[in-house]
Amino acid sequence: MHTLWSFVIVFIKCYNPSMTSIKDVAKAAGVSTATVSRVLANNAPIKPETRERVLKAVSDLNYRPNLIARSLRIQKSTKIGLVVSDIRNPFFTAIGRAVEDTAHQNGYSVLMCNTDEDPDKEEMYLKLLYDENVAGVIFSPTQQFNISSQTYDQKMPFVIIDRSIDSKNVDMVLLDNVTAAYELTEHLIANGYKKLAGIFGDASTTGQERSKGFHKSLKEHDLSPAAVHFIAPRIQPAYETCMSLLGQPNRPDAIFTSNSLQTAGAYQAARDSKLKVPQDVAIVGFDDTIWGTLVDPPVTVIEQPTEEIGRTATELLFKRIQEPDRSPKTVILKGSLIARGSSLKGE
Amino acid sequence: MHTLWSFVIVFIKCYNPSMTSIKDVAKAAGVSTATVSRVLANNAPIKPETRERVLKAVSDLNYRPNLIARSLRIQKSTKIGLVVSDIRNPFFTAIGRAVEDTAHQNGYSVLMCNTDEDPDKEEMYLKLLYDENVAGVIFSPTQQFNISSQTYDQKMPFVIIDRSIDSKNVDMVLLDNVTAAYELTEHLIANGYKKLAGIFGDASTTGQERSKGFHKSLKEHDLSPAAVHFIAPRIQPAYETCMSLLGQPNRPDAIFTSNSLQTAGAYQAARDSKLKVPQDVAIVGFDDTIWGTLVDPPVTVIEQPTEEIGRTATELLFKRIQEPDRSPKTVILKGSLIARGSSLKGE
DNA sequence: TTGTAAGCGTTATCAC
DNA sequence: GTGATAACGCTTACAA
């Protein structure tokens, strides 16, 4: 009989998946659950001796508080959500790392969600995060996103990154896209290119703003664009568009792209069209990448301060969490032009 | 007085961030919370008329169940964790997308966590996911990870990807690294390269297995490696190692790298050493990337079936969740050699 | 077919 | 300083 009981106990110890709870700790330490909670929260005077005993029980039992229960009770959590539109875009993974670092330093963890530019997925994930009681969300909205029509409006702290939305009632961290695109276009023109084609993302405001800077520069030089296309911010669509552009008799002598995936597509198209970069056609874009300096010629880009964007957004989010009624702030950062071989004809 | 009360009510309606709960719905529909729960779960016979009323109340109040409370009550959730060691590595973002797609199709959502090859962060995130009651975790462990020493052993369903661990008691989805590396080395030798340097990752078993295949092939041809280095799977360390290798008088004529970040470093080093690829030195690696065909010459690689790895791992995880006691399964997938210019001397 | 009530593991408000 | 105890929002026996 004794053996049987031992067996049962061992069995339970090994296979019972239930966690040790605050009750177990309380029992082991001979105190109430309230005391255990207070020791752990360190927010009330406790007799040193009692604290000792509780702490010992905690470590003996390998106790860790159940975050779900805590979250239910206090109605918040120490997680934040990061909702990005394309996890394959190095820009967003760079942001992701920065957000994670900053969050981590503040004792928060990050749940990263990928919407694939799909408004349904976007809504699904925002609802999920809301339901999960996250402390707040950092995200890059699709164009279809309408903050005021959403249930989570007013309830969950938000910081918008990369793409602006209409509401002036939200914190945002953005790039000065118009200026950046303007500078990039000026650079092309200064280097003797005249027939500029613009490829912009169709999934966000970013593309529109960049096209504004593009047109502004052209106008100032009395040039008109050789072509303008708003397409999906991915490799394949950019490749196809550029193939068709470069196949024309009166083809452009420069291609302005709006993100690194489109830049890759443009490079592929130039190669497959047997055109020399930068002699036959210049290619410039946004975001510095691993391969930007590996290709020949290396790519001229506007580098975005991804680390700063991610960090600033996270800090802004924490400020809003602490002080929900502070007035919304929009931080606009500058990109920096890195001129490389893909836009320098030489002499 | 009446105005004041109206004001208070309106105020509460607008600014009270608490969600509408099952109680509100029950009250609105004139039923008990149990009935509401049953209607929503659809797991008990309900009078059609009652169901109508409940559903109406749900949509009127815009009610959504609190996942935290549900999770606390039923002791599980419909989230899975994905713990990767480097979110900047395109291999892992590709896996991430596949995992997310498969999970999504099964009604689960994915929380992605980045450990940065840091065992502390790894443990932190695994504990977090455990505490968050995730249904299971897919992850690529650091070398230091010791499954049996962990508190969450036996309790949370696991699927290991990319890197094997000692325990034979876990589901895994791996690449046949030895064979892949062997084929890649054979390819180099068949193309006339004789002084092969091997650069392997020092953060995982993957590097060790790939070095095994590398050595096996060399041995069969009575060659000895020109150099062997186990280094961090990032660009900079690979760059530095290759710079030093390629600066030697008796430099290698081929560099075998173990992941795409190391490959990028090797390419940079060849360029900065003013060496021609593939004439002076061949460069080969693992994982096909955006830039693999963009550089000149394009890179010879072993392509991993990332989509299949992610999907298989997720399916395996769901099977284990449903049936915790099924016997563990290890799925080993094959890589495929894509021979490109970086290892083909020409004639 | 529906309601009552217990309980998931916390924290917070009382008392003492 | 500490202990009962009532929530948090949900699911699920058990009753009716």
XYZ file of C-alpha atoms (C1' of nucleotides) in Angstrom:
726
model
C 0.000 0.000 0.000
C 2.762 2.336 0.962
C 4.578 1.589 -2.285
C 1.463 2.285 -4.255
C 1.072 5.672 -2.642
C 4.688 6.512 -3.287
C 4.161 5.610 -6.860
C 1.123 7.797 -7.136
C 2.960 10.717 -5.615
C 5.929 10.298 -7.902
C 3.606 9.948 -10.831
C 1.814 13.127 -9.966
C 5.081 14.965 -9.444
C 6.345 13.920 -12.828
C 3.314 14.076 -14.986
C 0.864 16.477 -13.475
C 1.119 19.408 -15.806
C -0.481 21.859 -13.387
C 1.816 24.487 -12.103
C 2.606 25.087 -8.496
C 0.455 27.989 -7.444
C 0.644 30.686 -4.869
C -1.408 28.489 -2.575
C 1.267 25.831 -2.531
C 3.858 28.403 -1.641
C 1.656 29.834 1.083
C 1.116 26.415 2.559
C 4.801 25.545 2.429
C 5.775 28.795 4.093
C 2.963 28.652 6.607
C 1.505 31.983 5.587
C -1.454 33.228 3.590
C -1.483 33.755 -0.138
C -1.783 37.459 0.516
C 1.562 37.473 2.255
C 3.231 35.577 -0.541
C 1.829 38.047 -3.021
C 3.097 40.943 -0.951
C 6.570 39.492 -0.627
C 6.773 38.979 -4.350
C 5.362 42.370 -5.227
C 7.557 43.957 -2.579
C 4.912 46.562 -1.946
C 4.144 46.226 1.734
C 6.076 45.921 4.991
C 6.852 42.299 5.776
C 8.675 40.873 8.740
C 12.143 39.909 7.457
C 11.813 36.459 8.934
C 8.541 35.850 7.111
C 10.005 37.120 3.869
C 12.844 34.629 4.229
C 10.493 31.742 4.665
C 8.366 32.755 1.723
C 11.349 33.229 -0.536
C 12.670 29.847 0.454
C 9.362 28.200 -0.334
C 9.282 29.996 -3.667
C 12.650 28.684 -4.685
C 12.089 25.229 -3.193
C 8.922 24.781 -5.160
C 10.321 26.508 -8.185
C 7.263 28.703 -8.140
C 6.556 31.233 -10.857
C 3.473 33.400 -10.787
C 0.821 32.672 -13.372
C 0.829 35.633 -15.707
C -2.596 34.830 -17.037
C -4.153 35.049 -13.611
C -2.232 38.180 -12.773
C -3.229 39.732 -16.039
C -6.867 38.890 -15.446
C -6.739 40.352 -12.006
C -4.911 43.583 -12.674
C -6.346 44.033 -16.162
C -3.086 44.609 -17.886
C 0.103 42.865 -18.838
C 3.747 43.482 -19.598
C 3.568 42.462 -23.202
C 3.413 44.730 -26.180
C 2.398 43.820 -29.694
C 4.342 44.610 -32.819
C 2.290 44.320 -35.964
C 4.251 44.539 -39.186
C 3.084 44.261 -42.729
C 5.829 42.069 -44.122
C 8.244 40.128 -42.035
C 10.385 39.379 -45.065
C 11.181 43.045 -45.482
C 14.524 43.652 -43.729
C 13.296 47.083 -42.727
C 10.712 45.525 -40.457
C 12.991 42.905 -38.986
C 15.455 45.669 -38.134
C 12.639 47.580 -36.451
C 11.660 44.396 -34.692
C 15.052 44.005 -33.130
C 15.119 47.575 -31.906
C 11.638 47.326 -30.448
C 12.515 44.104 -28.745
C 15.694 45.492 -27.232
C 13.988 48.557 -25.841
C 10.991 46.634 -24.579
C 13.228 44.094 -22.957
C 15.141 46.782 -21.089
C 11.838 47.948 -19.680
C 10.761 44.512 -18.578
C 8.321 43.994 -21.418
C 8.256 41.290 -23.997
C 7.227 41.576 -27.601
C 4.710 39.598 -29.564
C 5.412 39.996 -33.220
C 2.630 39.563 -35.739
C 2.796 39.561 -39.505
C -0.144 40.914 -41.489
C 1.176 40.372 -44.984
C -0.484 43.639 -46.027
C -3.797 41.892 -45.506
C -6.373 44.141 -43.785
C -8.280 41.121 -42.492
C -5.200 39.670 -40.864
C -4.414 43.094 -39.532
C -7.765 43.379 -37.855
C -7.565 39.823 -36.605
C -4.216 40.429 -34.952
C -5.171 43.762 -33.467
C -8.230 42.170 -31.937
C -6.173 39.298 -30.674
C -3.669 41.607 -29.048
C -6.481 43.599 -27.549
C -8.087 40.460 -26.208
C -4.742 39.363 -24.879
C -4.635 42.480 -22.798
C -1.365 43.720 -24.221
C -0.191 46.967 -22.729
C 0.019 48.535 -26.166
C 0.776 48.052 -29.815
C 3.316 49.353 -32.281
C 2.253 48.919 -35.834
C 2.480 49.841 -39.459
C -1.065 50.048 -40.772
C -2.271 49.013 -44.193
C -3.861 51.719 -46.234
C -7.288 50.354 -45.479
C -6.841 50.706 -41.762
C -9.337 53.078 -40.241
C -8.606 53.807 -36.651
C -11.895 55.480 -35.834
C -14.000 52.596 -37.069
C -12.313 50.140 -34.805
C -13.587 48.704 -31.597
C -10.213 49.080 -29.981
C -10.209 52.782 -30.580
C -9.485 54.692 -27.391
C -8.845 51.567 -25.464
C -5.450 50.262 -26.384
C -2.395 52.511 -26.571
C -1.026 52.697 -30.106
C 2.078 53.906 -31.790
C 2.035 54.041 -35.559
C 5.307 53.582 -37.406
C 6.455 53.975 -40.978
C 3.070 54.910 -42.395
C 0.975 57.836 -41.341
C -2.747 57.674 -40.766
C -5.284 60.424 -40.876
C -6.095 60.757 -37.231
C -3.971 63.360 -35.521
C -4.880 61.723 -32.280
C -2.184 59.085 -32.248
C 1.530 58.865 -31.594
C 3.544 58.273 -34.717
C 7.151 57.753 -35.689
C 7.668 58.475 -39.341
C 10.322 59.229 -41.869
C 10.380 62.523 -43.680
C 9.579 60.658 -46.864
C 8.967 63.667 -49.057
C 12.357 65.166 -48.319
C 14.128 61.837 -48.569
C 12.583 61.080 -51.947
C 13.293 64.616 -53.071
C 16.974 64.263 -52.199
C 17.230 60.910 -53.875
C 15.689 62.321 -57.042
C 17.901 65.413 -56.918
C 20.859 63.091 -56.673
C 19.802 61.269 -59.824
C 19.296 64.476 -61.745
C 22.587 65.924 -60.525
C 24.274 62.836 -61.912
C 22.915 63.392 -65.374
C 19.859 61.183 -65.408
C 16.847 62.678 -67.142
C 14.324 59.948 -67.863
C 13.316 58.898 -64.393
C 10.831 56.136 -63.687
C 9.265 55.950 -60.250
C 8.157 52.690 -58.652
C 6.198 53.188 -55.452
C 4.496 50.949 -52.942
C 0.728 50.762 -53.284
C 0.110 49.431 -49.838
C 0.725 52.488 -47.749
C 0.988 56.244 -47.482
C 4.733 55.863 -47.650
C 4.618 55.281 -51.374
C 2.466 58.344 -51.916
C 4.734 60.592 -49.898
C 7.800 59.338 -51.674
C 6.162 59.980 -55.002
C 5.487 63.530 -53.875
C 9.169 64.191 -53.262
C 9.977 62.532 -56.560
C 7.593 64.765 -58.488
C 8.641 67.873 -56.626
C 12.250 67.452 -57.656
C 11.371 66.671 -61.256
C 9.146 69.707 -61.466
C 11.864 71.999 -60.199
C 14.036 70.815 -63.059
C 11.248 71.057 -65.609
C 11.333 67.334 -66.164
C 8.428 65.007 -66.332
C 8.597 61.440 -65.107
C 9.312 58.725 -67.654
C 6.884 56.489 -65.817
C 5.122 56.192 -62.488
C 3.836 52.926 -61.044
C 2.219 52.106 -57.742
C 2.692 48.419 -57.136
C 2.907 45.883 -54.323
C 6.049 46.275 -52.239
C 7.506 42.933 -53.222
C 10.180 41.624 -55.532
C 8.140 39.985 -58.234
C 5.784 42.844 -59.108
C 8.714 45.238 -59.226
C 10.618 42.854 -61.458
C 7.761 42.587 -63.897
C 7.130 46.305 -64.016
C 10.801 47.066 -64.572
C 11.148 44.384 -67.246
C 8.375 46.016 -69.177
C 9.777 49.509 -68.625
C 13.262 48.527 -69.676
C 11.995 46.704 -72.727
C 10.492 49.837 -74.196
C 12.275 51.591 -77.055
C 12.301 54.844 -75.122
C 13.251 53.293 -71.838
C 13.999 55.252 -68.662
C 17.625 55.910 -67.770
C 16.962 55.719 -64.044
C 14.636 53.748 -61.784
C 13.564 55.104 -58.429
C 12.236 52.389 -56.134
C 10.454 52.724 -52.868
C 11.720 49.854 -50.756
C 14.453 47.262 -50.767
C 12.331 44.450 -52.160
C 11.379 46.588 -55.131
C 15.029 47.545 -55.526
C 15.914 43.874 -55.741
C 13.289 43.383 -58.428
C 14.674 46.326 -60.385
C 18.184 44.927 -60.194
C 17.008 41.580 -61.473
C 15.188 43.262 -64.323
C 18.235 45.315 -65.316
C 20.348 42.187 -65.317
C 17.823 40.179 -67.334
C 17.417 43.052 -69.782
C 21.169 42.967 -70.309
C 21.467 46.590 -69.317
C 24.473 47.998 -67.521
C 23.976 49.765 -64.200
C 24.662 52.693 -63.935
C 25.630 53.400 -67.537
C 22.397 52.284 -69.185
C 20.152 52.702 -66.215
C 20.582 53.931 -62.658
C 18.806 52.194 -59.801
C 18.177 53.786 -56.429
C 15.951 52.883 -53.530
C 15.168 52.952 -49.839
C 16.686 50.991 -46.948
C 20.216 49.776 -46.712
C 20.445 45.994 -46.736
C 22.923 43.178 -46.425
C 23.280 42.958 -50.152
C 23.281 46.681 -50.947
C 27.069 46.748 -50.993
C 27.489 43.211 -52.249
C 26.015 43.713 -55.664
C 27.992 45.340 -58.411
C 27.549 48.241 -58.590
C 26.485 48.762 -54.976
C 23.106 50.419 -54.502
C 22.491 54.076 -53.808
C 19.902 54.262 -51.076
C 18.176 56.364 -48.502
C 19.053 54.690 -45.257
C 16.348 54.806 -42.640
C 17.352 55.008 -38.972
C 15.650 51.736 -38.138
C 17.194 51.414 -34.721
C 16.006 54.892 -33.796
C 12.554 54.357 -35.252
C 12.048 51.197 -33.233
C 13.463 52.627 -30.058
C 11.551 55.899 -30.292
C 8.288 54.122 -31.018
C 8.740 51.852 -28.033
C 9.604 54.725 -25.720
C 6.621 56.681 -26.953
C 4.415 53.699 -26.302
C 5.645 53.361 -22.738
C 5.025 57.030 -22.120
C 1.495 56.719 -23.388
C 0.888 53.630 -21.288
C 1.990 55.506 -18.195
C 0.107 58.638 -19.092
C -2.805 57.824 -21.392
C -3.953 61.412 -21.695
C -0.757 63.065 -22.773
C -1.092 64.879 -26.043
C -0.141 62.791 -29.057
C 3.246 63.296 -30.570
C 4.528 62.713 -34.054
C 8.251 62.173 -34.409
C 9.630 62.675 -37.867
C 13.085 61.318 -38.543
C 15.415 62.019 -41.423
C 16.789 59.463 -43.823
C 20.335 59.743 -45.054
C 21.448 59.450 -48.618
C 24.193 56.928 -49.260
C 25.461 57.505 -52.759
C 26.994 54.433 -54.344
C 27.837 53.106 -57.744
C 24.349 52.343 -58.973
C 23.691 56.006 -59.707
C 27.144 57.322 -60.567
C 27.885 57.192 -64.283
C 31.526 57.961 -63.665
C 32.813 60.774 -65.832
C -29.099 66.795 -11.319
C -30.472 64.810 -14.189
C -28.021 66.436 -16.569
C -25.156 65.593 -14.296
C -26.099 61.954 -14.243
C -26.451 61.840 -17.993
C -23.049 63.338 -18.230
C -21.563 60.757 -15.925
C -23.128 57.942 -17.889
C -21.930 59.296 -21.187
C -18.521 59.809 -19.689
C -18.335 56.255 -18.493
C -19.553 54.935 -21.822
C -16.892 56.814 -23.683
C -13.908 56.560 -21.465
C -14.270 53.518 -19.353
C -11.735 51.220 -20.906
C -13.193 48.067 -19.389
C -14.590 45.690 -21.891
C -18.135 44.539 -22.048
C -18.227 41.188 -20.372
C -20.299 38.097 -20.616
C -22.426 39.449 -17.791
C -23.474 42.453 -19.818
C -24.497 40.211 -22.655
C -26.399 37.932 -20.322
C -28.233 40.859 -18.825
C -29.058 42.330 -22.216
C -30.360 39.017 -23.497
C -32.171 38.200 -20.300
C -30.364 34.923 -19.758
C -27.589 33.605 -17.549
C -23.908 33.842 -18.333
C -23.854 30.086 -18.725
C -26.276 30.286 -21.600
C -24.265 32.961 -23.316
C -21.173 30.851 -22.950
C -22.962 27.849 -24.384
C -24.300 29.765 -27.341
C -20.844 31.038 -28.146
C -19.136 27.710 -27.672
C -21.928 26.017 -29.574
C -21.536 22.925 -27.463
C -24.963 22.443 -25.963
C -28.550 22.377 -27.155
C -30.070 25.855 -26.999
C -33.556 26.945 -27.875
C -33.267 28.703 -31.233
C -35.153 31.680 -29.920
C -32.756 32.085 -27.000
C -29.778 31.751 -29.282
C -31.160 34.549 -31.436
C -31.493 36.877 -28.494
C -28.017 36.113 -27.231
C -26.453 36.584 -30.629
C -28.242 39.876 -31.003
C -26.993 41.084 -27.642
C -23.477 39.984 -28.560
C -23.466 42.005 -31.722
C -25.323 44.964 -30.191
C -22.780 45.251 -27.435
C -19.921 44.397 -29.714
C -18.926 41.747 -27.249
C -15.778 39.729 -27.587
C -14.817 37.111 -25.027
C -11.859 37.851 -22.820
C -9.185 35.397 -23.868
C -7.265 35.867 -20.668
C -10.185 34.767 -18.557
C -10.956 31.887 -20.859
C -7.353 30.826 -20.845
C -7.200 30.950 -17.067
C -10.326 28.909 -16.814
C -9.594 26.195 -19.322
C -5.846 26.232 -18.716
C -4.833 26.512 -22.303
C -4.897 28.871 -25.221
C -4.834 28.994 -28.992
C -1.480 30.664 -29.267
C 1.785 29.017 -30.112
C 5.235 30.421 -29.577
C 7.978 30.578 -32.159
C 11.403 31.143 -30.687
C 14.135 31.879 -33.187
C 17.754 32.645 -32.623
C 18.177 35.486 -35.077
C 15.354 37.334 -36.656
C 17.721 39.019 -39.098
C 18.536 35.664 -40.657
C 16.247 35.278 -43.695
C 16.083 31.576 -43.021
C 14.173 32.220 -39.828
C 11.850 34.834 -41.250
C 10.963 32.386 -44.011
C 10.230 29.756 -41.382
C 8.225 32.335 -39.508
C 5.947 32.952 -42.425
C 5.326 29.261 -42.974
C 4.607 28.658 -39.313
C 2.258 31.589 -39.224
C 0.351 30.464 -42.282
C -0.143 26.944 -40.996
C -1.039 28.089 -37.501
C -3.472 30.593 -38.884
C -5.247 27.947 -40.919
C -5.747 26.014 -37.708
C -7.127 28.950 -35.800
C -3.965 29.595 -33.852
C -1.881 32.725 -33.725
C 1.848 32.962 -33.420
C 3.956 34.843 -30.953
C 7.413 35.282 -32.362
C 10.352 35.773 -30.039
C 13.951 36.524 -30.864
C 16.703 35.127 -28.643
C 19.703 36.551 -30.417
C 21.576 33.335 -29.643
C 21.504 34.386 -26.007
C 20.742 31.460 -23.666
C 19.405 33.834 -21.019
C 16.962 35.414 -23.405
C 16.055 31.963 -24.604
C 15.206 30.819 -21.125
C 13.374 34.054 -20.425
C 11.176 33.671 -23.475
C 10.487 30.004 -22.940
C 9.400 30.778 -19.402
C 7.292 33.632 -20.617
C 5.552 31.485 -23.188
C 5.041 28.818 -20.585
C 3.590 31.349 -18.192
C 1.412 32.669 -20.971
C -0.118 29.247 -21.299
C 0.746 28.863 -24.947
C -0.425 25.614 -26.438
C 3.089 24.798 -27.573
C 6.380 26.092 -28.851
C 8.427 25.719 -31.991
C 12.007 26.654 -31.505
C 15.607 26.509 -32.546
C 17.660 26.009 -29.404
C 21.049 27.465 -28.642
C 23.773 24.982 -27.990
C 23.553 25.629 -24.280
C 19.926 24.645 -24.115
C 19.379 21.647 -21.919
C 15.869 20.372 -22.108
C 16.031 18.093 -19.124
C 17.227 20.779 -16.757
C 14.312 22.986 -17.502
C 11.275 23.554 -15.390
C 9.026 23.397 -18.399
C 10.202 19.923 -19.251
C 7.286 17.578 -19.800
C 4.772 20.334 -19.468
C 4.733 22.296 -22.669
C 4.632 20.644 -26.094
C 7.768 21.361 -28.076
C 8.945 21.024 -31.603
C 12.609 21.620 -32.247
C 13.642 22.941 -35.642
C 16.905 23.440 -37.451
C 19.120 22.270 -34.620
C 19.002 18.910 -32.969
C 19.201 18.348 -29.255
C 20.281 15.321 -27.350
C 16.977 14.182 -25.988
C 15.318 11.661 -28.238
C 12.111 12.449 -26.485
C 11.094 15.434 -28.574
C 9.658 16.097 -32.003
C 12.157 17.619 -34.375
C 12.260 18.886 -37.926
C 15.790 18.977 -39.207
C 17.797 19.176 -42.354
C 20.075 16.366 -43.366
C 23.009 18.642 -42.784
C 25.736 16.062 -43.156
C 24.560 15.022 -46.592
C 23.912 18.585 -47.699
C 27.364 19.725 -46.644
C 28.873 16.638 -48.212
C 27.214 17.399 -51.548
C 28.248 21.002 -51.419
C 31.846 19.998 -50.764
C 31.767 17.357 -53.468
C 30.548 20.031 -55.831
C 33.529 22.220 -55.001
C 35.997 19.411 -55.451
C 34.374 18.315 -58.709
C 34.875 21.827 -59.955
C 38.575 21.755 -59.378
C 38.905 23.400 -55.984
C 41.434 21.800 -53.680
C 42.206 24.172 -50.837
C 38.894 24.345 -49.062
C 38.273 26.487 -46.007
C 35.236 25.749 -43.868
C 33.399 28.406 -41.890
C 30.804 26.980 -39.537
C 28.380 28.394 -37.016
C 29.466 28.034 -33.410
C 26.023 28.546 -31.959
C 24.380 25.287 -32.783
C 24.672 21.654 -33.723
C 24.006 22.645 -37.303
C 27.546 23.938 -37.728
C 28.985 20.719 -36.326
C 26.927 18.528 -38.607
C 27.821 20.574 -41.640
C 31.466 20.347 -40.745
C 31.074 16.563 -40.589
C 29.834 16.408 -44.162
C 32.574 18.779 -45.205
C 35.282 16.608 -43.662
C 33.766 13.407 -44.956
C 33.955 14.602 -48.532
C 37.493 15.916 -48.157
C 38.630 12.671 -46.634
C 37.214 10.647 -49.494
C 39.357 12.683 -51.844
C 42.436 12.490 -49.649
C 42.362 16.210 -49.088
C 42.748 18.046 -45.861
C 40.944 21.283 -45.118
C 42.830 24.503 -45.713
C 41.196 25.933 -42.626
C 38.292 25.283 -40.287
C 36.637 27.957 -38.173
C 33.662 27.845 -35.885
C 32.378 31.365 -35.510
C 29.232 33.319 -34.739
C 26.626 33.041 -37.500
C 26.748 36.715 -38.415
C 28.224 38.837 -41.136
C 30.995 40.631 -39.314
C 32.776 37.649 -37.739
C 32.658 35.829 -41.080
C 34.041 38.881 -42.819
C 36.950 39.146 -40.421
C 37.786 35.473 -40.567
C 37.697 35.446 -44.354
C 39.768 38.597 -44.628
C 42.470 36.964 -42.599
C 42.212 33.686 -44.535
C 42.348 35.408 -47.890
C 45.269 37.564 -46.826
C 47.492 34.557 -46.235
C 50.174 33.699 -48.776
C 48.819 30.198 -49.122
C 45.197 31.220 -49.187
C 42.300 28.819 -49.747
C 40.796 28.601 -53.212
C 37.295 27.963 -51.893
C 35.281 29.045 -48.885
C 32.486 26.909 -47.541
C 30.111 28.861 -45.335
C 27.371 27.614 -43.099
C 24.609 30.200 -43.411
C 23.643 33.158 -45.535
C 24.976 35.801 -43.182
C 28.380 34.155 -43.200
C 28.163 33.898 -46.969
C 27.604 37.636 -47.164
C 30.666 38.209 -44.987
C 32.739 35.964 -47.229
C 31.610 37.858 -50.318
C 32.548 41.145 -48.734
C 35.950 39.766 -47.811
C 36.625 38.484 -51.326
C 35.679 41.863 -52.744
C 37.831 43.770 -50.261
C 40.741 41.404 -50.862
C 40.450 42.183 -54.557
C 40.012 38.544 -55.380
C 37.886 37.308 -58.245
C 35.066 34.889 -57.539
C 35.127 32.117 -58.717
C 38.548 32.277 -60.420
C 40.613 33.147 -57.357
C 38.263 31.805 -54.786
C 34.937 29.996 -54.814
C 32.272 30.836 -52.270
C 29.389 28.546 -51.380
C 26.901 28.495 -48.563
C 23.512 27.579 -47.190
C 20.107 29.158 -47.762
C 18.952 30.855 -50.900
C 18.318 34.555 -50.393
C 17.052 37.626 -52.171
C 20.546 38.617 -53.108
C 21.897 35.178 -53.971
C 21.199 35.723 -57.651
C 21.756 39.462 -57.584
C 25.439 39.413 -56.842
C 27.954 38.694 -59.531
C 28.668 35.840 -59.720
C 25.488 34.468 -58.171
C 25.975 32.222 -55.162
C 26.014 28.455 -55.156
C 23.942 27.312 -52.220
C 22.151 24.511 -50.518
C 18.567 25.628 -50.477
C 16.595 24.572 -47.443
C 12.890 23.815 -47.827
C 11.891 26.545 -45.391
C 8.227 26.426 -46.212
C 8.141 22.700 -45.600
C 10.177 22.942 -42.416
C 7.823 25.528 -40.958
C 4.684 23.741 -42.030
C 5.837 20.325 -40.875
C 6.931 21.668 -37.511
C 3.594 23.340 -36.968
C 1.640 20.260 -37.956
C 3.768 18.125 -35.688
C 3.126 20.534 -32.860
C -0.632 20.365 -33.334
C -0.508 16.589 -33.364
C 1.409 16.580 -30.114
C -0.983 19.055 -28.552
C -3.889 16.822 -29.437
C -2.139 13.679 -28.383
C 0.553 14.432 -25.808
C 1.665 10.842 -25.470
C 2.292 9.942 -29.077
C 5.813 8.791 -29.670
C 8.186 11.544 -30.723
C 9.028 11.881 -34.351
C 12.024 13.333 -36.078
C 11.504 14.521 -39.627
C 14.649 14.945 -41.662
C 14.366 16.940 -44.847
C 16.760 17.212 -47.739
C 18.402 20.367 -48.981
C 18.921 20.897 -52.675
C 22.088 22.068 -54.304
C 21.733 25.087 -56.561
C 24.944 25.407 -58.522
C 25.669 28.938 -59.663
C 28.575 31.012 -60.806
C 30.359 31.425 -57.508
C 31.770 27.928 -57.713
C 32.111 27.368 -61.457
C 35.498 28.334 -62.773
C 34.305 28.133 -66.341
C 36.457 25.921 -68.519
C -33.169 23.674 -22.187
C -31.544 26.723 -18.699
C -29.732 28.616 -14.193
C -26.644 28.364 -10.058
C -22.358 28.308 -8.413
C -17.617 26.742 -8.032
C -13.176 27.643 -9.407
C -8.919 28.889 -12.633
C -4.394 31.901 -9.809
C -3.793 36.236 -8.917
C -4.154 40.950 -6.335
C -6.370 44.260 -3.296
C -9.489 45.683 0.383
C -10.700 45.017 4.436
C -10.227 43.739 9.027
C -7.472 42.349 13.085
C 2.379 42.701 9.739
C -0.733 39.420 8.450
C -5.000 36.728 7.146
C -9.713 36.218 5.173
C -12.086 37.174 1.257
C -13.883 39.314 -2.797
C -13.165 40.211 -7.189
C -11.138 39.748 -12.499
C -14.293 37.070 -16.846
C -14.835 32.883 -18.177
C -16.373 27.551 -18.423
C -18.653 23.596 -16.651
C -20.639 20.258 -13.342
C -24.721 19.747 -11.218
C -29.514 20.971 -10.418
C -33.785 22.105 -11.773
